[in-house]
Short mmCIF file of C-alpha atoms in Angstrom, two decimals:
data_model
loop_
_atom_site.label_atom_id
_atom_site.label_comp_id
_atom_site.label_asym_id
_atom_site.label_seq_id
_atom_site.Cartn_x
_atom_site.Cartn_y
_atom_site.Cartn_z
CA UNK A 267 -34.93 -53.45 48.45
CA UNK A 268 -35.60 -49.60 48.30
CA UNK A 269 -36.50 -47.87 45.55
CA UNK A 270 -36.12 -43.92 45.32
CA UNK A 271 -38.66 -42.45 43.23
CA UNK A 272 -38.81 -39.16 41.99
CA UNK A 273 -42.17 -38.31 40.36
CA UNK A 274 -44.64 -35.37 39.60
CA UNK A 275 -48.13 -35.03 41.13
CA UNK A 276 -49.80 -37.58 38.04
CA UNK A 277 -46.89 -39.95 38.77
CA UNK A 278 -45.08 -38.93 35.71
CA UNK A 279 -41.26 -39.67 36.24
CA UNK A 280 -39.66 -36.51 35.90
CA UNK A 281 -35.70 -37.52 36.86
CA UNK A 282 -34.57 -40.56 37.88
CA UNK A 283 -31.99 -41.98 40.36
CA UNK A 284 -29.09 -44.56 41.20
CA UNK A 285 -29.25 -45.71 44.67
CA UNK A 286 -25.96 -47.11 46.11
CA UNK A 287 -26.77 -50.63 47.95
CA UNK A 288 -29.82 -50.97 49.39
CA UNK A 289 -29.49 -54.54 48.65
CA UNK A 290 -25.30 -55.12 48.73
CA UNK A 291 -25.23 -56.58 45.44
CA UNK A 292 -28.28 -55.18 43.18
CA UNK A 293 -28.45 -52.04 41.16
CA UNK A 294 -32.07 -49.96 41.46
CA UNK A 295 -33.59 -48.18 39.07
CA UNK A 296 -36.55 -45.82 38.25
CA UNK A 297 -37.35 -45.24 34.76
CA UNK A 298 -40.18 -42.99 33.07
CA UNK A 299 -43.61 -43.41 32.38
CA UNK A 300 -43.03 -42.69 29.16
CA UNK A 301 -41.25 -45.26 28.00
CA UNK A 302 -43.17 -48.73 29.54
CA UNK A 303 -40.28 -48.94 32.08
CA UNK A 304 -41.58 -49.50 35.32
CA UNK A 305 -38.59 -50.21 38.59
CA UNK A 306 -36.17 -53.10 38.02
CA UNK A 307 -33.35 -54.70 39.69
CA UNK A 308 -30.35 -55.90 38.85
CA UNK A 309 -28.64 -58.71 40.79
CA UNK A 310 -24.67 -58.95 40.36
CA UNK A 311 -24.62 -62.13 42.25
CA UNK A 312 -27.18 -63.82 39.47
CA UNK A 313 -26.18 -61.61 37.02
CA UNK A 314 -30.36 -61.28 36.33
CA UNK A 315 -32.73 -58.79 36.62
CA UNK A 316 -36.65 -58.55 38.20
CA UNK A 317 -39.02 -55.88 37.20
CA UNK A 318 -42.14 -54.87 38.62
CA UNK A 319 -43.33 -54.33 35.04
CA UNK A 320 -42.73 -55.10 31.76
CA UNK A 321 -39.59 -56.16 31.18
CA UNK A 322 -39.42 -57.58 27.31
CA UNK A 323 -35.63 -56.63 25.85
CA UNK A 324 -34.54 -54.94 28.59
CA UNK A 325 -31.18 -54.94 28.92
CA UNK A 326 -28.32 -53.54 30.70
CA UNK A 327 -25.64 -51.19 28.78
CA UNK A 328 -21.76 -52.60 28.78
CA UNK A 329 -20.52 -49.17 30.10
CA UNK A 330 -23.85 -50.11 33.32
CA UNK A 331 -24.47 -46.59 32.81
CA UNK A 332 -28.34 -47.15 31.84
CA UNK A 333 -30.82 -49.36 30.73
CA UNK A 334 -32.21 -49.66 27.37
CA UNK A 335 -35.26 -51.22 26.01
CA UNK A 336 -36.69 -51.69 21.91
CA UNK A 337 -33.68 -48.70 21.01
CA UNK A 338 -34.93 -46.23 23.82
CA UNK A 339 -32.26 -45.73 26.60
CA UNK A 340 -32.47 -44.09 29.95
CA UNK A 341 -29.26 -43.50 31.88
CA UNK A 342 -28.27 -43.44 35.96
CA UNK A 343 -27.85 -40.17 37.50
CA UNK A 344 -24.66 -38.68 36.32
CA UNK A 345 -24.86 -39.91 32.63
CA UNK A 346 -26.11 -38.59 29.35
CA UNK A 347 -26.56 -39.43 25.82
CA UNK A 348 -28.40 -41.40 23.45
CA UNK A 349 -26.29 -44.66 24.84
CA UNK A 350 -25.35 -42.97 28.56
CA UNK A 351 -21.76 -42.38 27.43
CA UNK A 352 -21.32 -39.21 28.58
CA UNK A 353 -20.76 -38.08 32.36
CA UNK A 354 -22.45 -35.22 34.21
CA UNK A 355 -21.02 -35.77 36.96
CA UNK A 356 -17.55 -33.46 36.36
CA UNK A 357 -16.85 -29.69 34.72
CA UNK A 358 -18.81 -30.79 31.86
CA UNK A 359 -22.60 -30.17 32.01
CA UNK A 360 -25.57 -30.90 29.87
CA UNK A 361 -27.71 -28.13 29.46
CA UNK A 362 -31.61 -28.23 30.06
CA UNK A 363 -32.84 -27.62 26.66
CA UNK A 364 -30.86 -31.03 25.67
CA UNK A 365 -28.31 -29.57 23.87
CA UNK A 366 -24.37 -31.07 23.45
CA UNK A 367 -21.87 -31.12 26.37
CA UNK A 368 -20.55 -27.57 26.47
CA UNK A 369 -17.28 -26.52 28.04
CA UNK A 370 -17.79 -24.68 31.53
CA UNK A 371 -18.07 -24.69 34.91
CA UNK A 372 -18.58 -23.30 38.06
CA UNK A 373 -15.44 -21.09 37.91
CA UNK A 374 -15.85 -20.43 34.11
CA UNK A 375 -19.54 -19.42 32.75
CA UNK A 376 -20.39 -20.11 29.73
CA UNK A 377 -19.54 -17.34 27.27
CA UNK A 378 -22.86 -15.13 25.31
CA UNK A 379 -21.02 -15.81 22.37
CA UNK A 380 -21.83 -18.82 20.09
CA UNK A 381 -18.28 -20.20 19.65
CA UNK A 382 -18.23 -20.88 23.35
CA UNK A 383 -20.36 -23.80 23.09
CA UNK A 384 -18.18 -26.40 22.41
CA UNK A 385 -17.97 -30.56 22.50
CA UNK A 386 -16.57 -31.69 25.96
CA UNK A 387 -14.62 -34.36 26.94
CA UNK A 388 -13.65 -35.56 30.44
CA UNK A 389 -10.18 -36.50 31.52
CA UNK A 390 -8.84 -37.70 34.67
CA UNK A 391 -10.64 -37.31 37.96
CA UNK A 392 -13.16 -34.52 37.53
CA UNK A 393 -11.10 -32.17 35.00
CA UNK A 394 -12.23 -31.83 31.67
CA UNK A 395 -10.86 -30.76 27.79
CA UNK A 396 -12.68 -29.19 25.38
CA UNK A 397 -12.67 -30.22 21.66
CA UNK A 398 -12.53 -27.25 19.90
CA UNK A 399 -14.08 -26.69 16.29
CA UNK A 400 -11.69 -26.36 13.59
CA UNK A 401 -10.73 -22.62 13.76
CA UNK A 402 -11.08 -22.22 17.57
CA UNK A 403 -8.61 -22.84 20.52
CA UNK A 404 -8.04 -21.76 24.12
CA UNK A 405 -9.05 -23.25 27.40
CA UNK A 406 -13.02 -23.18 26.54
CA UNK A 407 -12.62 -22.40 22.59
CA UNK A 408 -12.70 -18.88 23.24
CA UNK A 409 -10.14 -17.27 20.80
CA UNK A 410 -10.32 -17.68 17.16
CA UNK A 411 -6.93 -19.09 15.36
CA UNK A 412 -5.49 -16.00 13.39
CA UNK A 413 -4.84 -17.62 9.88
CA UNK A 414 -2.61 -14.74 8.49
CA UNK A 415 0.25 -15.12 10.36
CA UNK A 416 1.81 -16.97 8.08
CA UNK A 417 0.04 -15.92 4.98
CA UNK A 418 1.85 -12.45 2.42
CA UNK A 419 -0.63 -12.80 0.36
CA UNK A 420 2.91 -12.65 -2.16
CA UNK A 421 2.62 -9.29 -1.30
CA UNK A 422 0.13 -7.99 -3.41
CA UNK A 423 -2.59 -7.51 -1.27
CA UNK A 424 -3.76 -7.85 2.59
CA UNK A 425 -4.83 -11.01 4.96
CA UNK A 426 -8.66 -11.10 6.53
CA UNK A 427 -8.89 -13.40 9.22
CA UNK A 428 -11.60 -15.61 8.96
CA UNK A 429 -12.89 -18.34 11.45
CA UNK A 430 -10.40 -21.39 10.15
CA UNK A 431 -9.72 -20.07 6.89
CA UNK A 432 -8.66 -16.34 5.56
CA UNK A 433 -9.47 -14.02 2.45
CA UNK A 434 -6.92 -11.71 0.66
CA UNK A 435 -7.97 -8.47 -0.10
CA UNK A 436 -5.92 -7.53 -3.33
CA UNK A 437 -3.91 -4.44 -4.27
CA UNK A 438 -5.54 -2.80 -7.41
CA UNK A 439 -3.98 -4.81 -10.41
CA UNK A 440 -3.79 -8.35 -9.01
CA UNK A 441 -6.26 -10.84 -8.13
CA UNK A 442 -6.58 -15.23 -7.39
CA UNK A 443 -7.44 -16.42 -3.47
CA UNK A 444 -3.64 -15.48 -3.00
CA UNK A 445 -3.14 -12.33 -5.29
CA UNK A 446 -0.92 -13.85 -6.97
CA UNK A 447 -2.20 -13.47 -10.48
CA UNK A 448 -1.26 -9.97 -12.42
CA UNK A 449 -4.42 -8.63 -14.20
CA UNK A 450 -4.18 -6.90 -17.47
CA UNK A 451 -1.36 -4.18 -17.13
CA UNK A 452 -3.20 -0.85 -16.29
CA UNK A 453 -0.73 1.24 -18.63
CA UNK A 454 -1.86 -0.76 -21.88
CA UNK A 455 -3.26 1.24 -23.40
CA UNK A 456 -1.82 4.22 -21.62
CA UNK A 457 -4.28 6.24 -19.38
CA UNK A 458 -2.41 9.05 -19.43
CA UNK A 459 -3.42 11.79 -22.03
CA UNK A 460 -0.59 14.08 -21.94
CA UNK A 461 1.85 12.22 -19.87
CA UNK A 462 4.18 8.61 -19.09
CA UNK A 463 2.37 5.70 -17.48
CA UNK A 464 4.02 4.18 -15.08
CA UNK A 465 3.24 1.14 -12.66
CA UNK A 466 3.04 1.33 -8.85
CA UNK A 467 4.48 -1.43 -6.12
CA UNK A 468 0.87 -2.16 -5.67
CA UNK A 469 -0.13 -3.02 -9.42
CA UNK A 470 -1.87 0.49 -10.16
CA UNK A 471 -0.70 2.94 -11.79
CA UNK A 472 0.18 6.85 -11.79
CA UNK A 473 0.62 9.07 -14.85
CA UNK A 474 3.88 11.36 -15.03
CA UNK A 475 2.77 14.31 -17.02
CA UNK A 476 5.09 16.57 -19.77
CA UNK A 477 5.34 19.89 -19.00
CA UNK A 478 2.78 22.19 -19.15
CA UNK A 479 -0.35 19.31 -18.00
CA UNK A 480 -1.11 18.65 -14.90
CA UNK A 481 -4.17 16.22 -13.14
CA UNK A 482 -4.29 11.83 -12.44
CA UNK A 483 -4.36 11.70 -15.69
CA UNK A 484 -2.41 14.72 -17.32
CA UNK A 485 -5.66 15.98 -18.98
CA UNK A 486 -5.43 19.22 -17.26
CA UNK A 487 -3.24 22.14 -18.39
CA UNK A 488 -0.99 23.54 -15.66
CA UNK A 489 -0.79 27.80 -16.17
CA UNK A 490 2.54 29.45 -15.80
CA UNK A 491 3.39 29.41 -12.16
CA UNK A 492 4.12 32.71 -10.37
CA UNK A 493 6.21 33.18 -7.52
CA UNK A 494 4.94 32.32 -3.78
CA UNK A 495 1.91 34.46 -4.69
CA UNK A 496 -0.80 34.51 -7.51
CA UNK A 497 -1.53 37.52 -9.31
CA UNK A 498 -4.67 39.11 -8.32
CA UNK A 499 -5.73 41.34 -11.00
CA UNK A 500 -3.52 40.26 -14.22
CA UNK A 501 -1.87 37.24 -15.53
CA UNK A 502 1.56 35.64 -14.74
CA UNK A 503 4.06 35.63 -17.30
CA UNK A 504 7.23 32.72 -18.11
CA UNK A 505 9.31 34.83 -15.62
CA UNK A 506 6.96 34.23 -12.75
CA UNK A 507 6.42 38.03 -13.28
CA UNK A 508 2.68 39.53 -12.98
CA UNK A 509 1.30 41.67 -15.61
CA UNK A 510 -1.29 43.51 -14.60
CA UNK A 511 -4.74 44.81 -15.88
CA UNK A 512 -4.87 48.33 -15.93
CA UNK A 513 -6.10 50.13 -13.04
CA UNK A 514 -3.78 47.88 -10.81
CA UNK A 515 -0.32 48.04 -9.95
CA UNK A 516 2.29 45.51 -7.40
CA UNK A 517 4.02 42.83 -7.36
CA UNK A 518 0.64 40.75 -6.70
CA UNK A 519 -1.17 43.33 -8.97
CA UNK A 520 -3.02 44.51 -5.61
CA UNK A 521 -2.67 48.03 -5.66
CA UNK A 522 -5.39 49.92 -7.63
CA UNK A 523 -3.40 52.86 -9.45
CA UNK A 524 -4.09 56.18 -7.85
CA UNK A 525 -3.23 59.83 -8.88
CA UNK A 526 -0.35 59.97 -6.93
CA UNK A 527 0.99 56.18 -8.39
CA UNK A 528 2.02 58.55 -11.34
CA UNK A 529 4.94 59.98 -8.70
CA UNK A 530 4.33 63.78 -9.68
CA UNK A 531 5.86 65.24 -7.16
CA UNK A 532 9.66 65.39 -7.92
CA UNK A 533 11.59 66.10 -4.41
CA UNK A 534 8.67 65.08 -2.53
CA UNK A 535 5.71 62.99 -1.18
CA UNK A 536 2.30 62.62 -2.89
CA UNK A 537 -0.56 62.35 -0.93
CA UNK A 538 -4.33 62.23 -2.47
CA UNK A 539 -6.64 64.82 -1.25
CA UNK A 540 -9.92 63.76 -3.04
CA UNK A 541 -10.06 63.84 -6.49
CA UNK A 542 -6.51 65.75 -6.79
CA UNK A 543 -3.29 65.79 -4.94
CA UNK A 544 -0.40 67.69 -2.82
CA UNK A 545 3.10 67.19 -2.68
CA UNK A 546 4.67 67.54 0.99
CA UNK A 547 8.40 68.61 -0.19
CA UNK A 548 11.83 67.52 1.20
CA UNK A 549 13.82 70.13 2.78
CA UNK A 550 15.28 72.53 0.66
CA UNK A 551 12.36 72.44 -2.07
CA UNK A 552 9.50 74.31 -2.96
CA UNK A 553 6.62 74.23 -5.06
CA UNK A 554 3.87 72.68 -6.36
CA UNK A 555 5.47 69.72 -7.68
CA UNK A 556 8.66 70.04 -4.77
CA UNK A 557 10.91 71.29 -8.20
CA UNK A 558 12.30 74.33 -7.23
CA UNK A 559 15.41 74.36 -4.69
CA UNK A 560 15.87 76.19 -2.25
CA UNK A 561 19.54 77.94 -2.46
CA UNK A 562 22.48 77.03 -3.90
CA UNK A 563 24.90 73.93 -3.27
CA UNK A 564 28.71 74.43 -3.10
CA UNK A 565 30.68 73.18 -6.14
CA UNK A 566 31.21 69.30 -6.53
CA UNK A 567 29.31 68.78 -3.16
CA UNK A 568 27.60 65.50 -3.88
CA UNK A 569 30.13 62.93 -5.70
CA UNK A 570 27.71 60.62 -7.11
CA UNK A 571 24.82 62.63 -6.57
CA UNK A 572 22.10 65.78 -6.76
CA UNK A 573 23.13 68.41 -4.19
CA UNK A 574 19.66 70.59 -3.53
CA UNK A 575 19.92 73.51 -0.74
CA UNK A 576 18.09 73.39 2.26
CA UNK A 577 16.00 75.82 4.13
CA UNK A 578 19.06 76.03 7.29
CA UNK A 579 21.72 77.16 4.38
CA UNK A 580 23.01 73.96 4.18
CA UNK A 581 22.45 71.49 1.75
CA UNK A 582 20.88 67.78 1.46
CA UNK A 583 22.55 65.06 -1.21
CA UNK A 584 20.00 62.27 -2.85
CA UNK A 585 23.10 59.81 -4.12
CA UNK A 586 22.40 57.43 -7.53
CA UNK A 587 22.34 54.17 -7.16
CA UNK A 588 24.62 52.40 -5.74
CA UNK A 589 25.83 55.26 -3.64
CA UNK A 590 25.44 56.42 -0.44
CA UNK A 591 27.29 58.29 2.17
CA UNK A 592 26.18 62.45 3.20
CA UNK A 593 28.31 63.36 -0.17
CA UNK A 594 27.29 60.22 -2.42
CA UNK A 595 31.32 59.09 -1.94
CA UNK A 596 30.60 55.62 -0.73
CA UNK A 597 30.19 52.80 -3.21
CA UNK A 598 27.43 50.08 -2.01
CA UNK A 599 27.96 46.59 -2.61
CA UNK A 600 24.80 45.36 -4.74
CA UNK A 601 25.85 41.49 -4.29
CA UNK A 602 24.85 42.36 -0.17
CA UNK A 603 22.70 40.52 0.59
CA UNK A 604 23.40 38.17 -2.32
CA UNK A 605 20.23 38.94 -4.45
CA UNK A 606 21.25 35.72 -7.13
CA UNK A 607 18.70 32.23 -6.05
CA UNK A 608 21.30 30.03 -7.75
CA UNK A 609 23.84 32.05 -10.18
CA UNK A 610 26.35 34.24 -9.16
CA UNK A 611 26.38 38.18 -8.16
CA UNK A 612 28.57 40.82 -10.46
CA UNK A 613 28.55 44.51 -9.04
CA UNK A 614 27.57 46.75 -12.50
CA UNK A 615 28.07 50.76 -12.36
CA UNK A 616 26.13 50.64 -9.04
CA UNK A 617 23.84 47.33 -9.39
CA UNK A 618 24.58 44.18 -10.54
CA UNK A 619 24.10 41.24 -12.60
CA UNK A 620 23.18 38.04 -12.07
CA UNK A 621 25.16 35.06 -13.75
CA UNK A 622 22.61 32.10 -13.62
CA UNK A 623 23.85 28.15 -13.79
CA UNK A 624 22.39 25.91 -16.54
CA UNK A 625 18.65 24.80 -15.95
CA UNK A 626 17.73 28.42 -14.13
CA UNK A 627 17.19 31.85 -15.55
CA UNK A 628 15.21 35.57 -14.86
CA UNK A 629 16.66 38.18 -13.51
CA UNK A 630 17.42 36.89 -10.11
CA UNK A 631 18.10 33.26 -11.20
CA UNK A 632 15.05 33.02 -9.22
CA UNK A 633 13.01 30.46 -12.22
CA UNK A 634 13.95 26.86 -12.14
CA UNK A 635 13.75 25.50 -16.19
CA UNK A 636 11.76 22.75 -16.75
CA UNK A 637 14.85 20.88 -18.79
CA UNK A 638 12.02 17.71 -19.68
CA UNK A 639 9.98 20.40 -21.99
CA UNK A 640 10.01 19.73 -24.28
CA UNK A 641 10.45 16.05 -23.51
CA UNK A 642 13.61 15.45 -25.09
CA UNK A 643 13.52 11.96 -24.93
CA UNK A 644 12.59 9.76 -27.68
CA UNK A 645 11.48 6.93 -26.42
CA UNK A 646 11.56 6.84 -22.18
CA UNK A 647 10.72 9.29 -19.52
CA UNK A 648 12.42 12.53 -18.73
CA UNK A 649 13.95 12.97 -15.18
CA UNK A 650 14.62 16.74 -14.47
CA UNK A 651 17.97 16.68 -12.35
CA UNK A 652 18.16 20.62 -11.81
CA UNK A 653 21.27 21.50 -14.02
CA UNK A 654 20.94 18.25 -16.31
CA UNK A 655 18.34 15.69 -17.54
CA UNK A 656 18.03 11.92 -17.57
CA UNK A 657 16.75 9.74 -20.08
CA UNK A 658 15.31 6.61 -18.18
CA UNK A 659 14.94 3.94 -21.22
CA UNK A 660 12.43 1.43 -21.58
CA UNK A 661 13.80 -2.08 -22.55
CA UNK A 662 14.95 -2.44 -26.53
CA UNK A 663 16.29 0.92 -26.14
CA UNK A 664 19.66 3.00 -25.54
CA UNK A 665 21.40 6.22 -25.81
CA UNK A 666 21.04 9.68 -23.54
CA UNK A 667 17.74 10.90 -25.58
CA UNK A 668 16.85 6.58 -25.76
CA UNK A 669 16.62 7.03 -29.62
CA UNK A 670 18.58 3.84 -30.71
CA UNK A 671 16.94 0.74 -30.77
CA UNK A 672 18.86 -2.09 -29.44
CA UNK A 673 16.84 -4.95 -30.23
CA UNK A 674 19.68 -8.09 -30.30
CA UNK A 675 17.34 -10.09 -32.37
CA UNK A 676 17.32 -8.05 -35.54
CA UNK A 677 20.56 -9.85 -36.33
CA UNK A 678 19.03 -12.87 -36.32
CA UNK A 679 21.98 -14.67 -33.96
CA UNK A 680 20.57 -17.72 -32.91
CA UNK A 681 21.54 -19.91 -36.06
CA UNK A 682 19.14 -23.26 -35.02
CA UNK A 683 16.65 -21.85 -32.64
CA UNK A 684 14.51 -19.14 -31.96
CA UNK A 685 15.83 -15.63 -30.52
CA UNK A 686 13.27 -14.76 -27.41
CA UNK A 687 14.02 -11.36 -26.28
CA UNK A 688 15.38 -10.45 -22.49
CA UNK A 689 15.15 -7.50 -20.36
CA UNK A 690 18.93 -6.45 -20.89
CA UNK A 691 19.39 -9.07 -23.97
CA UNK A 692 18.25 -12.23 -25.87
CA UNK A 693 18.69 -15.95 -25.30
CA UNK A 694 18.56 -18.36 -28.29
CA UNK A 695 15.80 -21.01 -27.65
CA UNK A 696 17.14 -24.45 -29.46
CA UNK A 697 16.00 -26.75 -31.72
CA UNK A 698 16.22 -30.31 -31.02
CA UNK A 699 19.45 -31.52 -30.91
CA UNK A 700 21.20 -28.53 -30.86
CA UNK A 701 22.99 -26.48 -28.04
CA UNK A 702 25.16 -23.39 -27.52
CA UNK A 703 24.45 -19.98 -26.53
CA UNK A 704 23.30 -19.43 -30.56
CA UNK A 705 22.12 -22.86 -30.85
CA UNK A 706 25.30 -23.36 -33.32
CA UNK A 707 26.62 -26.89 -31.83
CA UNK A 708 25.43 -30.05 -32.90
CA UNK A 709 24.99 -32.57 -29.78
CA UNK A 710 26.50 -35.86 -30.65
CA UNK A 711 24.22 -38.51 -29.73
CA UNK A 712 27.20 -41.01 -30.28
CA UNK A 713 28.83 -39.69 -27.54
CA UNK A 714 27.53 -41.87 -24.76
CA UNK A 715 28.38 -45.25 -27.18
CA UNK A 716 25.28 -46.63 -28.43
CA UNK A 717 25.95 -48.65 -30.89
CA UNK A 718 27.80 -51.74 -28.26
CA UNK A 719 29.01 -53.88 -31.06
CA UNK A 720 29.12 -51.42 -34.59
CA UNK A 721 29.94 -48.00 -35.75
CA UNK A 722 27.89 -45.09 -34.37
CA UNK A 723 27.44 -42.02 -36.93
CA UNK A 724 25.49 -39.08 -35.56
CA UNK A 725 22.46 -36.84 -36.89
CA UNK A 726 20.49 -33.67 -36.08
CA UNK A 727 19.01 -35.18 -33.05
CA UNK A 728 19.06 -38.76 -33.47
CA UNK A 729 22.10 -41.13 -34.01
CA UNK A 730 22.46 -44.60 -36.60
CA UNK A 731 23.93 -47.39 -35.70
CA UNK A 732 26.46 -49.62 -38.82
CA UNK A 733 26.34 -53.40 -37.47
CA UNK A 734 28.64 -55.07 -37.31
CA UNK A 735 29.28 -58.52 -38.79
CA UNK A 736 27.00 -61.11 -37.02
CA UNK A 737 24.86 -58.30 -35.52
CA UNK A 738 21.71 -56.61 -35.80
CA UNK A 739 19.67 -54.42 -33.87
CA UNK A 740 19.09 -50.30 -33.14
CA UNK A 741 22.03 -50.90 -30.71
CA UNK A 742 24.11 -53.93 -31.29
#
């Protein structure tokens, strides 16, 4: 018999070996030091073992993977495990510090991640499955199960993954594991100090403020809005107009006022020279302030105009308004370009009018009303539709400013129950053993025949039964 043994310089067994047949029908084994197993033999033939050693309850394991002796086993080459169940010899190793099976091989190495390391069990021939912990699948356990693809969270909030369960992350407003619990409603009491509340898809809630507030929660107050541009020194009136301090001038109130802003010079231009000024005069005037002409003009020269000589003998025409032309005879259109926002243009004595549609006014038509201020709702929420408003009504009341109340239980119309109010109505909860949409019918009891062998007379929920001769009983 030959015996293979594997050992370290002080003859400390260090592995140990299954050798095929060196006798045709034995089995030979090397066990370790360690353990008070010294090299047996098992004969097939004899079904019996010899041991060069001590041998007390030694014993062979079912699966002949490995011997075992007083609860300590050691297994053939190519097993593993406390009772040599477990093969080494396919894709499924045992690692050196002694830990479980773990799924790889030589074509897959093992993952640096943790969740790699999973239980393996062997299949036919020398392939291999691995048993994946709950929350894990994939060849070698290597992807994580997303739990949120079927999970809404009703909605009201949003799915974390987590390894083999998953957390909802709820909107404002709602909470529970699913969100599906509504927390107290946000708008009660109302948040908003000079304004509607009014809940969001998400359970929050934004404040719609009156006019003249602005802010989240219409605590701020909004000034007068100008036009397209603010006014830089002065204030903005309800017209979107500027008014501005004094010492400033333009539509933006820009423009410090100079010497010449005070337009002295009559037929001329004003330019500033220091602390004083000089008027540069149009043709065919003179003097310090451009007043005198130059000349005279022919009779009825300029139609709609001033007719002042010039310097050549001939004469210039500066037209009114509204006119042009070189003798003032042509009348301009003052609705070109159309100078109304949103009303309509009327040509006036040479400039025109502006007729403005309901919900704008100013000169131009140019300012858009605020038809909501003040709120002329009673009881709901202003919508602004440019010409018109809308009353949106909270439930329980009616009418375009919602000032009626329409609460259907006033009337008291449930006759044997209790009214419970609706969102567009009522519905009349009844009591026993009535029925009806205002709990007005009685429900005959005696209607399905109780009484088998007497006369059935019927009550407010409950029925009584008149015997008769010979019989007795709730029913007979």
């Amino acid at each position: 018999m030959t015996v293979a043994i594997i050992a370290d310089g002080d003859m400390t067994f260090v592995w140990f070996s299954y050798i095929e047949n060196s006798l045709p029908s034995s089995h030979e084994v090397l066990f370790t030091g360690d353990t008070e197993f010294k090299v047996a033999s098992f004969r097939e033939d004899t079904n019996a073992y010899t041991a060069a050693g001590n041998t007390d309850n030694l014993f062979l394991l079912p699966n002949q993977a490995g011997y075992c002796q007083d609860g300590t086993c050691l297994c053939f080459q190519g097993y593993s495990g406390k009772l040599c169940t477990e093969s080494t010899n396919s894709s499924c190793r045992v690692t050196a510090d002694s830990q479980p099976d773990i799924c790889f091989d030589d074509a897959y190495p093992p993952l640096e991640t943790t969740f790699s390391w999973m239980p393996c069990s062997l299949t036919e021939g020398d392939d291999y499955s691995c048993d994946c912990t709950p929350g894990y699948e994939g060849t070698r356990c290597e992807r994580d199960i997303d739990d949120c693809v079927e999970v809404t969270c009703h909605y009201h909030g949003v799915c974390l993954d987590q390894v083999n369960y998953y957390r909802c992350h709820c909107y404002p407003g709602y909470t529970g594991y699913d969100c599906d619990r509504l927390l107290l409603d946000p708008c009660e009491p109302s948040p908003c100090v000079n304004g509607y509340c009014r809940l969001t898809g998400t359970g929050a809630f934004w404040c719609v403020c009156m006019a003249g507030f602005t802010g989240d929660l219409c605590d701020e107050i909004l000034k007068p809005p100008c036009d397209d541009t603010t006014c830089i020194h002065g204030e903005c009136d309800a017209n979107k107009k500027c008014i501005c301090d004094s010492g400033y001038q333009g539509d933006r109130c820009d423009t410090p006022v100079t010497i010449c802003s005070l337009d002295p010079c009559q037929w001329g231009n004003c330019v500033v020279a220091g602390d004083t000024y000089r008027c540069l005069c149009f043709p065919g005037f003179t003097g310090q302030h451009c007043e005198h002409p130059i000349g005279r003009c022919p009779a009825s020269s300029c139609v709609h105009g001033a007719c002042f000589p010039a310097s050549n003998r001939s004469f210039v025409c500066l037209c009114h308004s509204g006119y042009t032309g070189e003798n003032c005879d042509v009348e301009l259109d003052a609705c070109v370009p159309d100078p109304c926002h949103f009303g309509t243009c009327f040509p006036v004595d040479g400039h025109y009018e502006c007729l403005c549609p309901p919900g704008y006014t100013g000169h131009d038509c140019e300012v858009d009303m605020d038809l909501c201020s003040p709120s002329p709702c009673a009881n709901g929420y202003c919508m602004d539709e440019g010409t018109d408003f809308v009353c949106v009504c909270p439930p329980k009341y009616s009418g375009r400013r919602c000032q009626y109340s329409i609460d259907h239980c006033d009337s008291s119309p449930c006759i044997n129950g209790v009214c419970k109010h609706e969102f567009d109505g009522y519905f009349c909860a009844c009591f026993p053993g009535y029925a009806g949409s205002r709990c007005d019918e009685n429900i005959n009891e005696c209607a399905s025949t109780p009484c088998l062998y007497g006369t059935c007379h019927d009550g407010v929920d409950f029925y009584h039964c008149i015997c008769a001769s010979g019989y007795t009983g709730i029913s007979f």
